[in-house]
PDB file of C-alpha atoms in Angstrom:
ATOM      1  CA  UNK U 773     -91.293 248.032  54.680  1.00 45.00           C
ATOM      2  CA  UNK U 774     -89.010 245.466  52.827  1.00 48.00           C
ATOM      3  CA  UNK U 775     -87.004 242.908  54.903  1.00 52.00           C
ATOM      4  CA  UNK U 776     -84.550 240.474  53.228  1.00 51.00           C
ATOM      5  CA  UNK U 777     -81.369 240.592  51.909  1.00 50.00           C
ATOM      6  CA  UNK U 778     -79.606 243.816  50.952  1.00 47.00           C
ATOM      7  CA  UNK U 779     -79.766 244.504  46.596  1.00 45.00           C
ATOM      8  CA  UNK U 780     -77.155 246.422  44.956  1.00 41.00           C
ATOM      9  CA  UNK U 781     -73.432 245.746  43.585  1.00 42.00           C
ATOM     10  CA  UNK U 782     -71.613 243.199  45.042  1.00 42.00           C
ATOM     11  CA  UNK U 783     -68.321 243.085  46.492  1.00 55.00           C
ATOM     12  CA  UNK U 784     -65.944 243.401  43.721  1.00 74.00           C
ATOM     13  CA  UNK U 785     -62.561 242.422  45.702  1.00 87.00           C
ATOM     14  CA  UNK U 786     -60.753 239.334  47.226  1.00 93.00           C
ATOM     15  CA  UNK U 787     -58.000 239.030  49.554  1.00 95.00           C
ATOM     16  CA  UNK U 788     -56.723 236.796  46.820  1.00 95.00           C
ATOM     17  CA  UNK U 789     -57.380 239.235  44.611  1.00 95.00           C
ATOM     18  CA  UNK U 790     -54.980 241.412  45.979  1.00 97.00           C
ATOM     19  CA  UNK U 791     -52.680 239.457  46.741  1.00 97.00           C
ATOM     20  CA  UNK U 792     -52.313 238.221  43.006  1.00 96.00           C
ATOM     21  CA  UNK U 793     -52.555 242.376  42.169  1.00 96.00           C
ATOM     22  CA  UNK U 794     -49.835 242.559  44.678  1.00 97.00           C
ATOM     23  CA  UNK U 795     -47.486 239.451  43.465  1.00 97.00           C
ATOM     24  CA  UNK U 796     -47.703 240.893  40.035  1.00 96.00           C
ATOM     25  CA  UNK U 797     -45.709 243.821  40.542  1.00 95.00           C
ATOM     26  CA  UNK U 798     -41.908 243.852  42.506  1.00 96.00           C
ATOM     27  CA  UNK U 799     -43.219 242.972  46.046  1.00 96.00           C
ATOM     28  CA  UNK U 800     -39.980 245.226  47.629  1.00 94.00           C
ATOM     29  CA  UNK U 801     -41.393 248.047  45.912  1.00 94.00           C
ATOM     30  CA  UNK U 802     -45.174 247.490  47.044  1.00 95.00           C
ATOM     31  CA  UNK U 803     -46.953 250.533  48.265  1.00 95.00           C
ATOM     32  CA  UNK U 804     -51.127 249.995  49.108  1.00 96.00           C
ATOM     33  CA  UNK U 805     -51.404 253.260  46.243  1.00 96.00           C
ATOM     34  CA  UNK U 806     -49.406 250.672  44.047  1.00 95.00           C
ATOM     35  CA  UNK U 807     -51.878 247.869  44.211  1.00 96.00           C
ATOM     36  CA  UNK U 808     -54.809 249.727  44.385  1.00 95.00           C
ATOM     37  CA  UNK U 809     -54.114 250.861  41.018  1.00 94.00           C
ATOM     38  CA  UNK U 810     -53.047 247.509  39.319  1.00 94.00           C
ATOM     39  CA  UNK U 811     -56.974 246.570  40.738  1.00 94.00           C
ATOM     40  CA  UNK U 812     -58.666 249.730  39.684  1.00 93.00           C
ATOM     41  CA  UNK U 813     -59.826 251.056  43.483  1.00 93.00           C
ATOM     42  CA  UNK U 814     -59.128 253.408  45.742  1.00 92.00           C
ATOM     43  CA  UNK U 815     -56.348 252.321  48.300  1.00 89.00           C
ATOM     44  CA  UNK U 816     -58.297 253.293  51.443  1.00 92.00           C
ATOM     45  CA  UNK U 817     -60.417 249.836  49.972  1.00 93.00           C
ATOM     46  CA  UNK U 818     -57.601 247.866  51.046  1.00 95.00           C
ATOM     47  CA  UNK U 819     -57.168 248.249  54.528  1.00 94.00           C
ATOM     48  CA  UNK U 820     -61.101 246.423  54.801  1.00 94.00           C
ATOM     49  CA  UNK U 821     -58.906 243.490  53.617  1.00 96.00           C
ATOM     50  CA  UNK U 822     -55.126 244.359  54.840  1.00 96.00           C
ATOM     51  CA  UNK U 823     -54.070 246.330  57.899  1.00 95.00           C
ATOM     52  CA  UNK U 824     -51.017 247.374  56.245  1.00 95.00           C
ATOM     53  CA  UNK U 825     -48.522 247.169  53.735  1.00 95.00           C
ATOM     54  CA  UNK U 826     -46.596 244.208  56.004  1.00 95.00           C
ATOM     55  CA  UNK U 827     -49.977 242.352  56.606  1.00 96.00           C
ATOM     56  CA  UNK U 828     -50.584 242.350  52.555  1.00 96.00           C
ATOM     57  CA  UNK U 829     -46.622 241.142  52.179  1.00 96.00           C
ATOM     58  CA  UNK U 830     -47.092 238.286  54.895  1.00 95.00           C
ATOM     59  CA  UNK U 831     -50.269 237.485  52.912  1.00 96.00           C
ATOM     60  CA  UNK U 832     -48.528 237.178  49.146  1.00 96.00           C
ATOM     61  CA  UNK U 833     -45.722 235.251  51.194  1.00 95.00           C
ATOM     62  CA  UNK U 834     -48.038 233.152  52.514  1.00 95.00           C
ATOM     63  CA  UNK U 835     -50.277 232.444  49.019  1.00 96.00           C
ATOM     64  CA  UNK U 836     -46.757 231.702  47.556  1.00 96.00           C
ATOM     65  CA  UNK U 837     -45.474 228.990  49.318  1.00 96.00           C
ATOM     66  CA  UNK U 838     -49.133 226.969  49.056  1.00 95.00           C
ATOM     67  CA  UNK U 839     -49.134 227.258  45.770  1.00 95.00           C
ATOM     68  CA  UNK U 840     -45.117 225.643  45.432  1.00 96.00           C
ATOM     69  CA  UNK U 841     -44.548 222.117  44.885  1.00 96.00           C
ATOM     70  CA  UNK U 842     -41.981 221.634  48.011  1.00 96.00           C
ATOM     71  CA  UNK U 843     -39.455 218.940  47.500  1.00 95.00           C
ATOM     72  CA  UNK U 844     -40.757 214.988  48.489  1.00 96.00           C
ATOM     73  CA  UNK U 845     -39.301 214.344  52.137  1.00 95.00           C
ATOM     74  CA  UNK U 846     -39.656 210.867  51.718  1.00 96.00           C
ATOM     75  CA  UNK U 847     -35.892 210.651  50.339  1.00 96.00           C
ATOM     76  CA  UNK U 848     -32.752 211.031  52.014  1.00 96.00           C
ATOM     77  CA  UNK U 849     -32.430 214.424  54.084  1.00 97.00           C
ATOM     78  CA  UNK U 850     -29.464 215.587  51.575  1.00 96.00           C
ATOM     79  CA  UNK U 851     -31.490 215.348  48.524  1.00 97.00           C
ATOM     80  CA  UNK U 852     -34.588 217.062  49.919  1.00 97.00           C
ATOM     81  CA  UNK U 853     -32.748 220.073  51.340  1.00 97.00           C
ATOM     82  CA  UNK U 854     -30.468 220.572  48.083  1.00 97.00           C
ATOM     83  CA  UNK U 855     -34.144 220.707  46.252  1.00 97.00           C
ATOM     84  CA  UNK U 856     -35.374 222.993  49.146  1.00 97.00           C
ATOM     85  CA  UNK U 857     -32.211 225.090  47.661  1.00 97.00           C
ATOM     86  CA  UNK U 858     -33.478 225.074  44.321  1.00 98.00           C
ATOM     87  CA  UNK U 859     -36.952 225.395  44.897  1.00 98.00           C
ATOM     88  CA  UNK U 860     -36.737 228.915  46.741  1.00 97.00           C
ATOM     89  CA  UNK U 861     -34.169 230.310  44.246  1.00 98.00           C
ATOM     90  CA  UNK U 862     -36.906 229.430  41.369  1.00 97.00           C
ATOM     91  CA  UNK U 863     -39.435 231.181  44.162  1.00 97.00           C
ATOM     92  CA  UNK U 864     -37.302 233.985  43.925  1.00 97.00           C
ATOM     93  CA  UNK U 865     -37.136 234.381  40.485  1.00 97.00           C
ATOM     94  CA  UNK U 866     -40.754 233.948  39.568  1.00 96.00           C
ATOM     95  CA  UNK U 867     -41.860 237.083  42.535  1.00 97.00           C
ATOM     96  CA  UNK U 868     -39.250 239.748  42.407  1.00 95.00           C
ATOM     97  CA  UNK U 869     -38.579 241.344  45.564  1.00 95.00           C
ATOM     98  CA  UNK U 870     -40.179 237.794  47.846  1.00 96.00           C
ATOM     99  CA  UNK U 871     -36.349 237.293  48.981  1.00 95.00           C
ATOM    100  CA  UNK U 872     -36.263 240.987  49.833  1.00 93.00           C
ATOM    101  CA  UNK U 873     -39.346 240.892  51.653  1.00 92.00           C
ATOM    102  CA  UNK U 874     -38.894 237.381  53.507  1.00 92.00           C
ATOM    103  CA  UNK U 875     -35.963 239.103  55.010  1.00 91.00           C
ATOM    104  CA  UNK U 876     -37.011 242.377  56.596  1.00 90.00           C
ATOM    105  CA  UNK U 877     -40.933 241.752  57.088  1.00 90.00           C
ATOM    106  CA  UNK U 878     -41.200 240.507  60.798  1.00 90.00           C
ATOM    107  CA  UNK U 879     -43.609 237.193  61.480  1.00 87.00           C
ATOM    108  CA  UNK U 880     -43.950 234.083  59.558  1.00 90.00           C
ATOM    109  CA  UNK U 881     -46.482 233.316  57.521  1.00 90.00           C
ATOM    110  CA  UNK U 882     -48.818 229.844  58.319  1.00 92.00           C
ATOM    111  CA  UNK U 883     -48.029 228.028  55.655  1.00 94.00           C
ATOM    112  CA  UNK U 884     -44.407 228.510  56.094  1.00 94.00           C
ATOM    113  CA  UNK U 885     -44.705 227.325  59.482  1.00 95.00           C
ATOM    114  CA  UNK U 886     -46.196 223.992  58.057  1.00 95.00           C
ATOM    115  CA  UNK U 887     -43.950 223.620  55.529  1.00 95.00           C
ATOM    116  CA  UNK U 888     -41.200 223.925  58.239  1.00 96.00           C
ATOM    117  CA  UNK U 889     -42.658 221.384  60.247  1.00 97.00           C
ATOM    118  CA  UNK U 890     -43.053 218.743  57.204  1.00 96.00           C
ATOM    119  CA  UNK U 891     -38.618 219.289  56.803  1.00 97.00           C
ATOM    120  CA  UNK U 892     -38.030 218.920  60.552  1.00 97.00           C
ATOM    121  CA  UNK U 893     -39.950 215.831  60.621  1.00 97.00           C
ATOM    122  CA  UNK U 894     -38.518 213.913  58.176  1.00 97.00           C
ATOM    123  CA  UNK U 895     -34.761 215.318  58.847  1.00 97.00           C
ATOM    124  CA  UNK U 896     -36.000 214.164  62.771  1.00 97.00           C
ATOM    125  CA  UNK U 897     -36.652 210.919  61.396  1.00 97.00           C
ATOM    126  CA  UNK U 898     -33.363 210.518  59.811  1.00 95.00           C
ATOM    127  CA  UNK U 899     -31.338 211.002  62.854  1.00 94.00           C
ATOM    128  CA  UNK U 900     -31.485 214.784  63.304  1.00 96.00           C
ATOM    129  CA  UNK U 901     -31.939 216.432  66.787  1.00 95.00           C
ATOM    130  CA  UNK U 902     -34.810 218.896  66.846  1.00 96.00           C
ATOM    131  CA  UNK U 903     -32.283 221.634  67.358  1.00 96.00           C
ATOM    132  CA  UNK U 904     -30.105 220.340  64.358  1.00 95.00           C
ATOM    133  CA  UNK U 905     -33.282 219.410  62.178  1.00 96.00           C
ATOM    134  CA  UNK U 906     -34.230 223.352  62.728  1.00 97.00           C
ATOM    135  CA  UNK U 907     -31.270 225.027  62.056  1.00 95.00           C
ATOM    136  CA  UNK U 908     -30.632 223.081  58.829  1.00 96.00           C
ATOM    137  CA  UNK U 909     -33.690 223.980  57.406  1.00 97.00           C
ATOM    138  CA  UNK U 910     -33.282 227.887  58.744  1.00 96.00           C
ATOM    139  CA  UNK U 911     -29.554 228.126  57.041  1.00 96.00           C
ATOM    140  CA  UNK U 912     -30.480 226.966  53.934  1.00 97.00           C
ATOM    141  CA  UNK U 913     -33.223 229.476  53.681  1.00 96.00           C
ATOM    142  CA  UNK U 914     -31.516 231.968  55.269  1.00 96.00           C
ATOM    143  CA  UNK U 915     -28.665 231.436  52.980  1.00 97.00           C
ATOM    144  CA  UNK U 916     -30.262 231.286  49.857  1.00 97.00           C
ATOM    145  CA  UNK U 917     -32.797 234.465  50.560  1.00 96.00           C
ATOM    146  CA  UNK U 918     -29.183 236.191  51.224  1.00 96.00           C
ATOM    147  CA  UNK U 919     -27.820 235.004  48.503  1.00 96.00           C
ATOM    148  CA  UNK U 920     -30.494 235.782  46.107  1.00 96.00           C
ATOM    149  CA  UNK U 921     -31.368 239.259  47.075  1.00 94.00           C
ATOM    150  CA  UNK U 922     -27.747 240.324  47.300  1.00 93.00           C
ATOM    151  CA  UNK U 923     -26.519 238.630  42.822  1.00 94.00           C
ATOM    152  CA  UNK U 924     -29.804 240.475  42.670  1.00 92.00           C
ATOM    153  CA  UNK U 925     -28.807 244.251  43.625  1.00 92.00           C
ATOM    154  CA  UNK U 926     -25.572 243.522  41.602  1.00 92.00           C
ATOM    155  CA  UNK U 927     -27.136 245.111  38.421  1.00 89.00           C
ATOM    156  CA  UNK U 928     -28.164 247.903  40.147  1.00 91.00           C
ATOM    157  CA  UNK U 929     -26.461 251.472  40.012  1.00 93.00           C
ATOM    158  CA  UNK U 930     -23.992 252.735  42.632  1.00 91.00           C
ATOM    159  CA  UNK U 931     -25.458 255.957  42.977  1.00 91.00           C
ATOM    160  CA  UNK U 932     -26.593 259.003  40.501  1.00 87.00           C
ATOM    161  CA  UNK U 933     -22.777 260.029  40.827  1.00 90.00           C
ATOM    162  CA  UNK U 934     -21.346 257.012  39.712  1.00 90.00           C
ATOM    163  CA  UNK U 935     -22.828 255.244  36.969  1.00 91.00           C
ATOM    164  CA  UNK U 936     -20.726 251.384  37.541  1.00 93.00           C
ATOM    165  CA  UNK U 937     -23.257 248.784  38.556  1.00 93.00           C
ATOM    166  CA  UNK U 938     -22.555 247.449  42.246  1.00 92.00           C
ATOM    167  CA  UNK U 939     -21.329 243.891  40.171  1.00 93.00           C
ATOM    168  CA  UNK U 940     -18.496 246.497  39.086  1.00 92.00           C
ATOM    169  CA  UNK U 941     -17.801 248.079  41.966  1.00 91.00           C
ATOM    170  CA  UNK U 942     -16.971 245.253  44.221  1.00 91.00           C
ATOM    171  CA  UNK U 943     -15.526 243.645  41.267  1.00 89.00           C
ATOM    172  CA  UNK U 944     -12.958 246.528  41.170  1.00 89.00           C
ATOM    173  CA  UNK U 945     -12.941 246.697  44.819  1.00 90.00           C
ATOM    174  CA  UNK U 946     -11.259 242.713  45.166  1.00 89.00           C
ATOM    175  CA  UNK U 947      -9.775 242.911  42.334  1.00 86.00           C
ATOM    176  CA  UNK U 948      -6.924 245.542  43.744  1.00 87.00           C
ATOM    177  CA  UNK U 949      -5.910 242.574  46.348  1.00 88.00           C
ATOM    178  CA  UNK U 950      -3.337 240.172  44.498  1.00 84.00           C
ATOM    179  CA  UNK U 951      -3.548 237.692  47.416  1.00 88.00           C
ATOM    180  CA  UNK U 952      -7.585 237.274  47.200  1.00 88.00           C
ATOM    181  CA  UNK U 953      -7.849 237.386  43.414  1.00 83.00           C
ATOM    182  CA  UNK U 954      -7.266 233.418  43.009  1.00 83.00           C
ATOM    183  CA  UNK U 955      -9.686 232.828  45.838  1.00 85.00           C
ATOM    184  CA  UNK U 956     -12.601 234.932  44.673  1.00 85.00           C
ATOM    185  CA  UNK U 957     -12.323 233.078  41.233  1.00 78.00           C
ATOM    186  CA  UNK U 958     -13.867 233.756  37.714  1.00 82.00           C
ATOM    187  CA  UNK U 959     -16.236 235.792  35.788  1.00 86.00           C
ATOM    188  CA  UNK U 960     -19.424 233.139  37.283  1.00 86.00           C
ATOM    189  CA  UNK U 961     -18.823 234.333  40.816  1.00 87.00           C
ATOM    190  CA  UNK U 962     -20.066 237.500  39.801  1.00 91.00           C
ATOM    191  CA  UNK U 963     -23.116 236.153  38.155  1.00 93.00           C
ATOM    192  CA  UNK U 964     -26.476 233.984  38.494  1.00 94.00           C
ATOM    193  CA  UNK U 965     -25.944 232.095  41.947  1.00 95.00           C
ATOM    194  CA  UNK U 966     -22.609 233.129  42.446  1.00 94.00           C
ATOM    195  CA  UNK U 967     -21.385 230.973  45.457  1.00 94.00           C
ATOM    196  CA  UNK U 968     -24.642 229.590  46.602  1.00 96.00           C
ATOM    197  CA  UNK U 969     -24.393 225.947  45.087  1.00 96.00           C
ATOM    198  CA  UNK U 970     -20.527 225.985  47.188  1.00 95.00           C
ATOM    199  CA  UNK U 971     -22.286 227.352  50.022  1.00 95.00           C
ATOM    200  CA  UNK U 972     -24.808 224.586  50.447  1.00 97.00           C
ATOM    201  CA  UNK U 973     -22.030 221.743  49.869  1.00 97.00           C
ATOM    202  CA  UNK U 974     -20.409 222.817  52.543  1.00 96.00           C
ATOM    203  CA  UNK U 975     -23.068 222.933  55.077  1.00 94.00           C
ATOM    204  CA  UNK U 976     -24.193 219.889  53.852  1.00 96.00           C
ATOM    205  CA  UNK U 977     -21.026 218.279  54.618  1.00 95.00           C
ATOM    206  CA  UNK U 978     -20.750 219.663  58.127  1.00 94.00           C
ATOM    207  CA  UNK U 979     -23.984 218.477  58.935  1.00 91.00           C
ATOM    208  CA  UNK U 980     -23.287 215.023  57.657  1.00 92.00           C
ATOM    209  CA  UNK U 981     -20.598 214.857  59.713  1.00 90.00           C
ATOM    210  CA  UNK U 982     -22.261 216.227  62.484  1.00 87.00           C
ATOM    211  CA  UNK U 983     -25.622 213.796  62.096  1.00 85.00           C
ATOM    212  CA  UNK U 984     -23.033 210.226  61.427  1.00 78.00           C
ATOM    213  CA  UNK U 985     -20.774 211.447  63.120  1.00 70.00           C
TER     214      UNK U 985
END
């Protein structure tokens, strides 16, 4: 009787082979059926790797951010966080449907947590409360994964009954309101980051008043 290792055909998958599978496709349309056909395997094969569809999501969230240059928290806490800004929004862009996702899947991946924890201590360092450091680094992802998901359903269609893209139906929406017109401003609000750069400057503001006081 032979002893020794096992012969035959070796594993021919990865987590991080699925994950990539995963990231190459728009992760808020991701079904396990999805992936397992961009790889070539039955989908039942996945669930050795991935529990389920939200495990597989946390995992290309997770593969993302160690894989992003995050901005250098050895400079002042305004620069750093403006760059945190920019730095999802290009995140966003590169993986459709990751702002989508970082929304509505529940838990947080490890390496976000670290990430988080490299922010906090440098904004802590700079005069920032724990509470404050935390909540600055939470609003401008928060905002910016708002932000980004919601310029990015404004090319889609209202319904099969109405052919206007959302961007045109809340365009023609404010537009009936004389007194909000002026406020709402041009053609750019509509388009690319919309209000997201305004957004930030405020916050920023508020917090620097709030931090020197």
């Amino acid at each position: 009787m032979q002893t020794g290792k096992k012969t035959g055909r070796p594993p021919t998958l990865s987590t991080v082979d699925i994950v990539e599978a995963a990231l190459a496709g728009d992760l808020s349309e991701l079904t396990m059926p999805s992936v397992a056909k961009r790889l070539g395997v039955s989908h039942s094969a996945l669930y050795r790797y991935f529990a389920d569809r939200e495990a597989l999501l946390r995992a290309c969230a997770d593969h993302v951010v160690r894989q992003t240059v995050w901005p250098d928290t050895d400079r002042p806490w305004r620069e750093f966080l403006t760059d945190l800004c920019d730095v999802l929004w290009s995140s966003f862009e590169r993986y459709p449907g990751l702002a989508q996702v970082a929304l509505a899947v529940p838990g947080t991946p490890p390496a976000i947590i670290e990430i988080v924890e490299k922010l906090v201590g440098s904004l802590t360092a700079q005069g920032f409360t724990p509470h404050d450091a935390v909540l600055a680094v939470d609003f401008i992802s928060e905002v910016t994964m708002t932000q980004f998901a919601m310029m990015a359903a404004m090319d889609k269609t209202v319904s099969s009954a109405d052919s206007r893209s959302a961007r045109q139906a809340y365009q023609e929406s404010w537009n009936a309101s004389e007194s909000l017109v002026e406020g709402i401003g041009d053609e750019s609000t509509w388009h690319g980051r919309g209000w997201l750069d305004e957004k930030i400057t405020i916050m920023l503001d508020g917090l620097e008043k709030r931090v020197i006081g």
